[in-house]
CSV table of C-alpha atoms in Angstrom, one decimal:
chain,number,residue,atom,x,y,z
A,255,MET,CA,93.3,69.5,36.8
A,256,GLU,CA,92.6,73.0,35.9
A,257,LYS,CA,94.1,75.7,38.0
A,258,THR,CA,91.6,77.2,40.4
A,259,PRO,CA,90.9,80.8,40.5
A,260,GLY,CA,93.3,83.0,42.4
A,261,PRO,CA,92.7,84.6,45.8
A,262,LEU,CA,91.5,88.0,44.5
A,263,ILE,CA,89.3,86.4,41.8
A,264,ARG,CA,87.7,84.3,44.5
A,265,THR,CA,87.1,86.9,47.0
A,266,SER,CA,85.6,89.2,44.4
A,267,SER,CA,82.7,86.6,43.7
A,268,HIS,CA,82.0,85.1,47.1
A,269,PRO,CA,78.9,86.7,48.5
A,270,CYS,CA,79.6,85.9,52.2
A,271,PHE,CA,83.2,87.2,52.3
A,272,ASN,CA,82.7,90.2,50.0
A,273,GLU,CA,79.4,92.2,50.7
A,274,ARG,CA,79.5,94.1,47.2
A,275,ALA,CA,79.3,90.4,45.5
A,276,LYS,CA,76.0,89.4,47.3
A,277,ASP,CA,73.7,90.9,44.7
A,278,PHE,CA,75.5,89.4,41.7
A,279,PHE,CA,77.0,86.0,42.7
A,280,GLY,CA,75.2,83.3,44.4
A,281,ARG,CA,76.0,80.1,46.4
A,282,ALA,CA,74.7,76.7,46.6
A,283,HIS,CA,75.0,74.8,50.0
A,284,LEU,CA,75.1,71.0,49.3
A,285,PRO,CA,73.8,69.3,52.5
A,286,VAL,CA,75.9,66.2,52.5
A,287,ALA,CA,76.9,66.0,56.1
A,288,PRO,CA,74.3,64.8,58.3
A,289,GLY,CA,76.2,63.9,61.7
A,290,CYS,CA,77.9,66.1,64.1
A,291,ASN,CA,80.9,65.5,66.5
A,292,ILE,CA,79.8,68.1,69.1
A,293,GLN,CA,76.5,68.9,70.6
A,294,CYS,CA,75.9,72.7,71.0
A,295,ARG,CA,73.3,73.6,73.5
A,296,TYR,CA,71.6,76.1,71.0
A,297,CYS,CA,71.4,73.6,68.1
A,298,ASN,CA,68.7,71.1,67.0
A,299,ARG,CA,69.0,70.0,63.5
A,300,VAL,CA,65.7,69.5,62.0
A,301,TYR,CA,66.0,68.1,58.6
A,302,ASP,CA,62.8,68.3,56.9
A,303,CYS,CA,61.6,71.9,57.5
A,304,VAL,CA,60.6,74.1,54.6
A,305,ASN,CA,59.4,77.0,56.5
A,306,GLU,CA,62.4,77.5,58.7
A,307,SER,CA,65.5,79.6,57.7
A,308,ARG,CA,68.5,78.9,60.1
A,309,PRO,CA,71.8,77.1,60.0
A,310,GLY,CA,71.4,73.3,60.5
A,311,VAL,CA,68.2,73.0,58.7
A,312,THR,CA,67.7,71.2,55.3
A,313,SER,CA,64.8,69.4,53.6
A,314,LYS,CA,66.9,66.5,52.5
A,315,VAL,CA,70.5,65.1,52.9
A,316,PHE,CA,72.2,64.2,49.8
A,317,SER,CA,74.8,61.6,49.0
A,318,PRO,CA,77.9,62.9,47.2
A,319,GLU,CA,76.6,61.5,43.9
A,320,GLU,CA,73.2,63.3,44.5
A,321,ALA,CA,74.9,66.5,45.4
A,322,SER,CA,77.1,66.6,42.3
A,323,GLU,CA,74.0,65.9,39.9
A,324,TYR,CA,72.0,68.5,41.8
A,325,LEU,CA,74.7,70.9,41.3
A,326,ASP,CA,74.7,70.3,37.6
A,327,ARG,CA,71.2,71.2,37.3
A,328,LEU,CA,71.4,74.2,39.4
A,329,LEU,CA,74.2,75.6,37.5
A,330,ALA,CA,72.2,75.1,34.2
A,331,ARG,CA,69.5,77.2,35.6
A,332,MET,CA,71.5,79.5,37.8
A,333,PRO,CA,74.7,80.3,36.1
A,334,TRP,CA,75.4,83.1,38.4
A,335,ILE,CA,76.1,80.9,41.2
A,336,ALA,CA,80.0,81.2,41.9
A,337,VAL,CA,80.3,79.1,45.2
A,338,ALA,CA,79.5,75.5,46.1
A,339,GLY,CA,79.7,75.0,50.0
A,340,ILE,CA,79.2,72.4,52.4
A,341,ALA,CA,77.7,73.8,55.6
A,342,GLY,CA,75.9,70.8,57.3
A,343,PRO,CA,73.3,70.1,58.4
A,344,GLY,CA,76.0,68.5,60.8
A,345,ASP,CA,79.6,69.0,60.6
A,346,ALA,CA,81.6,68.7,57.5
A,347,PHE,CA,84.3,66.5,59.1
A,348,HIS,CA,82.2,64.4,61.3
A,349,ASP,CA,82.3,62.0,58.3
A,350,PRO,CA,85.2,63.5,56.1
A,351,GLU,CA,84.9,61.1,53.3
A,352,ARG,CA,81.5,62.1,52.4
A,353,THR,CA,82.6,65.8,52.3
A,354,LEU,CA,85.8,65.1,50.4
A,355,THR,CA,84.2,62.8,47.9
A,356,THR,CA,81.7,65.4,47.1
A,357,LEU,CA,84.3,68.3,46.7
A,358,GLU,CA,86.5,66.0,44.5
A,359,MET,CA,83.3,65.4,42.2
A,360,ILE,CA,82.6,69.3,42.1
A,361,ARG,CA,86.3,70.2,41.4
A,362,ARG,CA,86.5,67.6,38.6
A,363,THR,CA,83.1,68.8,36.8
A,364,HIS,CA,83.2,72.4,37.7
A,365,PRO,CA,86.8,73.7,38.3
A,366,GLU,CA,85.7,77.2,37.9
A,367,LEU,CA,83.6,77.2,41.1
A,368,ASN,CA,84.8,78.6,44.4
A,369,LEU,CA,84.7,75.7,47.1
A,370,CYS,CA,83.7,76.5,50.6
A,371,ILE,CA,83.5,74.6,53.9
A,372,SER,CA,81.9,75.4,57.2
A,373,THR,CA,82.9,73.6,60.3
A,374,ASN,CA,83.2,73.7,64.1
A,375,GLY,CA,86.9,72.9,63.6
A,376,LEU,CA,87.2,69.8,65.8
A,377,ASN,CA,88.4,67.5,63.0
A,378,ILE,CA,89.4,69.4,60.0
A,379,ALA,CA,93.1,70.1,60.7
A,380,PRO,CA,94.1,66.6,59.4
A,381,TYR,CA,92.4,67.3,55.9
A,382,VAL,CA,93.7,70.8,55.3
A,383,GLY,CA,96.3,69.4,52.8
A,384,GLU,CA,93.5,67.5,50.9
A,385,LEU,CA,91.4,70.7,51.0
A,386,SER,CA,94.3,72.8,49.5
A,387,ARG,CA,94.8,70.2,47.0
A,388,LEU,CA,91.2,70.4,45.9
A,389,GLY,CA,91.4,74.2,45.6
A,390,VAL,CA,89.1,75.0,48.6
A,391,GLY,CA,89.4,78.7,48.9
A,392,TYR,CA,87.2,79.4,52.1
A,393,VAL,CA,86.6,77.8,55.4
A,394,THR,CA,84.3,79.2,58.1
A,395,VAL,CA,85.2,78.0,61.6
A,396,THR,CA,82.7,78.6,64.3
A,397,VAL,CA,84.5,79.7,67.4
A,398,ASN,CA,82.0,80.6,70.4
A,399,ALA,CA,84.6,80.6,73.2
A,400,VAL,CA,88.3,81.0,73.8
A,401,SER,CA,87.9,80.1,77.3
A,402,PRO,CA,87.1,76.5,78.3
A,403,ARG,CA,85.1,77.7,81.3
A,404,ILE,CA,82.8,79.7,78.9
A,405,GLY,CA,82.7,76.9,76.3
A,406,ALA,CA,81.5,74.5,78.9
A,407,LEU,CA,78.5,76.4,79.2
A,408,ILE,CA,77.8,76.2,75.4
A,409,TYR,CA,78.8,72.6,74.4
A,410,ASP,CA,77.3,69.5,76.0
A,411,TYR,CA,80.1,67.1,74.6
A,412,ALA,CA,82.7,66.4,71.9
A,413,MET,CA,83.8,63.3,70.2
A,414,ASP,CA,87.5,62.6,69.8
A,415,GLY,CA,87.5,59.5,67.6
A,416,SER,CA,85.3,57.1,69.5
A,417,ASN,CA,85.8,58.8,72.8
A,418,TRP,CA,83.0,61.0,74.1
A,419,ILE,CA,84.2,64.1,76.2
A,420,ASP,CA,82.0,66.4,78.3
A,421,GLY,CA,82.2,69.4,80.4
A,422,ILE,CA,85.4,71.7,80.6
A,423,ASP,CA,87.5,69.0,79.0
A,424,ALA,CA,85.3,68.9,76.0
A,425,ALA,CA,85.4,72.8,75.6
A,426,GLY,CA,89.1,72.7,76.0
A,427,LEU,CA,89.7,70.0,73.3
A,428,LEU,CA,87.5,72.0,71.0
A,429,LEU,CA,89.3,75.2,71.5
A,430,ASP,CA,92.8,73.5,71.0
A,431,ARG,CA,91.6,71.9,67.7
A,432,GLN,CA,90.1,75.2,66.5
A,433,MET,CA,93.2,77.2,67.0
A,434,GLU,CA,95.3,74.5,65.3
A,435,ALA,CA,92.8,74.6,62.5
A,436,VAL,CA,92.8,78.3,61.9
A,437,ARG,CA,96.7,78.1,61.8
A,438,ALA,CA,96.9,75.2,59.4
A,439,LEU,CA,94.2,76.8,57.2
A,440,LYS,CA,95.9,80.1,56.9
A,441,GLY,CA,99.4,78.3,56.5
A,442,SER,CA,97.7,76.7,53.4
A,443,GLY,CA,96.7,80.1,52.0
A,444,MET,CA,92.9,79.8,52.6
A,445,THR,CA,90.6,82.6,53.5
A,446,VAL,CA,89.1,82.0,57.1
A,447,LYS,CA,86.1,83.5,58.6
A,448,VAL,CA,85.2,82.9,62.3
A,449,ASN,CA,81.7,82.7,63.0
A,450,THR,CA,80.6,83.5,66.7
A,451,VAL,CA,77.2,82.7,68.0
A,452,VAL,CA,76.4,85.1,70.9
A,453,ILE,CA,74.2,84.1,73.7
A,454,PRO,CA,73.2,86.5,76.2
A,455,ASP,CA,74.9,86.2,79.7
A,456,VAL,CA,76.9,83.3,78.6
A,457,ASN,CA,79.5,84.6,75.9
A,458,ASP,CA,78.2,88.0,75.1
A,459,GLN,CA,81.0,89.8,77.1
A,460,HIS,CA,83.7,87.4,75.6
A,461,VAL,CA,83.3,88.2,71.9
A,462,THR,CA,86.1,90.7,71.6
A,463,GLU,CA,88.4,88.3,73.4
A,464,ILE,CA,87.5,85.8,70.7
A,465,ALA,CA,88.2,88.3,67.9
A,466,LYS,CA,91.6,89.4,69.3
A,467,LEU,CA,92.8,85.7,69.6
A,468,VAL,CA,91.5,84.5,66.2
A,469,SER,CA,93.0,87.5,64.5
A,470,ALA,CA,96.3,86.9,66.1
A,471,LEU,CA,96.2,83.3,64.4
A,472,GLY,CA,95.5,85.0,61.1
A,473,ALA,CA,91.8,84.9,60.6
A,474,ASP,CA,90.4,87.2,57.8
A,475,ILE,CA,87.0,88.3,58.9
A,476,MET,CA,84.6,87.7,61.6
A,477,ASN,CA,80.7,87.0,61.5
A,478,ILE,CA,79.0,87.8,64.8
A,479,ILE,CA,75.7,86.0,65.0
A,480,GLY,CA,72.9,86.6,67.6
A,481,ILE,CA,71.5,83.2,68.9
A,482,ILE,CA,68.3,82.1,67.5
A,483,PRO,CA,66.3,80.4,70.4
A,484,VAL,CA,65.4,77.1,69.1
A,485,PRO,CA,62.5,74.7,70.6
A,486,GLY,CA,63.9,71.7,72.2
A,487,THR,CA,67.3,73.2,73.2
A,488,SER,CA,68.9,74.4,76.5
A,489,PHE,CA,68.6,78.0,75.4
A,490,GLU,CA,65.1,77.8,73.8
A,491,HIS,CA,63.8,80.6,76.3
A,492,ILE,CA,66.7,82.9,76.1
A,493,ARG,CA,66.2,86.3,74.9
A,494,PRO,CA,67.6,87.3,71.4
A,495,LEU,CA,70.2,90.1,71.2
A,496,THR,CA,68.9,93.6,70.2
A,497,ALA,CA,70.2,95.0,66.9
A,498,ASP,CA,71.9,98.0,69.0
A,499,PHE,CA,73.9,95.5,71.1
A,500,LEU,CA,75.0,93.4,68.0
A,501,LYS,CA,76.3,96.7,66.4
A,502,GLU,CA,78.1,97.5,69.6
A,503,LEU,CA,79.7,93.9,69.6
A,504,ARG,CA,80.8,94.3,66.0
A,505,GLN,CA,82.3,97.7,66.5
A,506,SER,CA,84.5,96.4,69.5
A,507,ALA,CA,85.5,93.2,67.7
A,508,GLY,CA,86.1,95.3,64.5
A,509,HIS,CA,89.3,96.8,66.2
A,510,TYR,CA,90.8,93.4,65.7
A,511,LEU,CA,89.0,91.9,62.5
A,512,PRO,CA,86.7,93.1,59.8
A,513,GLN,CA,83.2,92.3,60.5
A,514,MET,CA,80.6,90.5,58.2
A,515,SER,CA,77.1,92.4,58.7
A,516,HIS,CA,75.1,91.1,55.8
A,517,CYS,CA,74.9,87.4,57.0
A,518,VAL,CA,71.3,85.9,56.5
A,519,ARG,CA,72.0,82.8,58.4
A,520,CYS,CA,71.5,80.3,55.7
A,521,ARG,CA,70.1,76.9,55.8
A,522,SER,CA,72.1,73.9,54.9
A,523,ASP,CA,70.5,73.7,51.6
A,524,ALA,CA,70.4,77.4,50.8
A,525,VAL,CA,70.6,78.2,46.9
A,526,GLY,CA,71.0,81.4,45.1
A,527,LEU,CA,71.8,85.0,46.1
A,528,LEU,CA,71.9,86.2,49.6
A,529,ARG,CA,69.4,88.9,48.9
A,530,CYS,CA,66.7,89.3,46.3
A,531,SER,CA,67.7,92.1,44.0
A,532,SER,CA,64.0,93.0,43.4
A,533,SER,CA,62.7,93.2,47.0
A,534,GLY,CA,65.8,93.5,49.2
A,535,ARG,CA,64.4,90.4,51.2
A,536,SER,CA,66.8,87.9,52.4
A,537,CYS,CA,66.8,84.5,50.6
A,538,GLY,CA,68.2,82.0,53.1
A,539,SER,CA,66.2,79.0,52.0
A,540,GLY,CA,66.5,76.8,49.1
A,541,ARG,CA,64.2,78.9,46.9
A,542,ASP,CA,64.8,80.5,43.6
A,543,HIS,CA,64.2,84.1,44.6
A,544,ASP,CA,67.6,84.2,43.1
A,545,ALA,CA,67.6,85.2,39.4
A,546,PRO,CA,69.2,88.6,39.1
A,547,HIS,CA,65.9,90.3,39.2
A,548,GLY,CA,64.2,87.8,41.7
A,549,THR,CA,61.7,85.2,40.3
A,550,GLY,CA,60.4,84.0,43.6
A,551,LYS,CA,59.9,80.6,42.2
A,552,VAL,CA,60.4,77.3,44.3
A,553,LEU,CA,63.1,75.0,42.9
A,554,ALA,CA,60.5,72.8,41.3
A,555,GLY,CA,62.0,69.4,40.0
A,556,PHE,CA,65.2,69.5,42.0
C-alpha cells in the first residue's frame, strides 16, 4: 500500500479543518451508514430529500461497492476533490463492516485521498487501530454534553451491543465512550474535530465546559452548530440560535480550542466545494456547484 499523505499535507487540503482550503479542495460524502446506535432528540434522518440541506439527509444509501464506483466517477469529473468521508446518514460505526469495507476499497483505488469519518463516538474506539492502518487522517466526534444529566435531555437511548439503555445511563455510557474515543484517536495521531449541536435552554450554557474537557483530551478543533428544528422531533418547535449568541459561544469556547466558523452543515451525500467560488453561496447538497468557478449543474447520471 502506498504511503498516505502526511498530517501537514492532509490539513492543507481538508476544507472542513482548514478554512483556506474550502474554495480550492472539495469533499465527497459517501452515504453508506444508514443505521444509528443512539437516538438524538433533534434528529430525523429523512433519506430521500433533494431540497433539504442538513446532516443526516441523503437521496440514497450506497453499498460499499456502489460508493467506490460512485467516487471513481466523481473524481473523473471533479479532480479537485481531496477528501472522501463517511458522515451518515446514521452512524459510521453502527455497522462498522460497511464503513471499513468502503474505506478499504477507497484506500486501495485512491491512495492519494484524505479519508474522514464522522461519528457519535459510541462504538469507534475498538476500530481505531484499523482506521489508523487505513490511513484515516480525520475524525469528527459529536459531543453535545459532558454531563450525563444534560445528555439525558438530548438523547432518548443508546445501544450497547444488543442492550438498549435510556435516560441518564445512556448519556453516561455515551460520554464515557466519547472520551475514550478522543483519547484513542489522538493516541493514533489522527486529527480530531468535536462537533457540538447547541440547543437553547438545554446545553447552551454548557458549551465552554465541553470545549474545556475535549481540549484536555487532545481534540484539535471545535465546530459549534446551532440546532436545526426538524419536524417530527422533540425539539421541532425550539427557537434557533441567533448569530450573535453563536459568536459569543465560539469566543468563549475559543479560549480552549480553535473554532470552525465556516461549516455549511452538509448532507450525508454532499459533494464538491463547501462554497461556490462564483457566488459565495454554500453548497451543502449533492449538487455540482463545485467546479472552481461554480457550474451550478446537478450531478446528472450519478
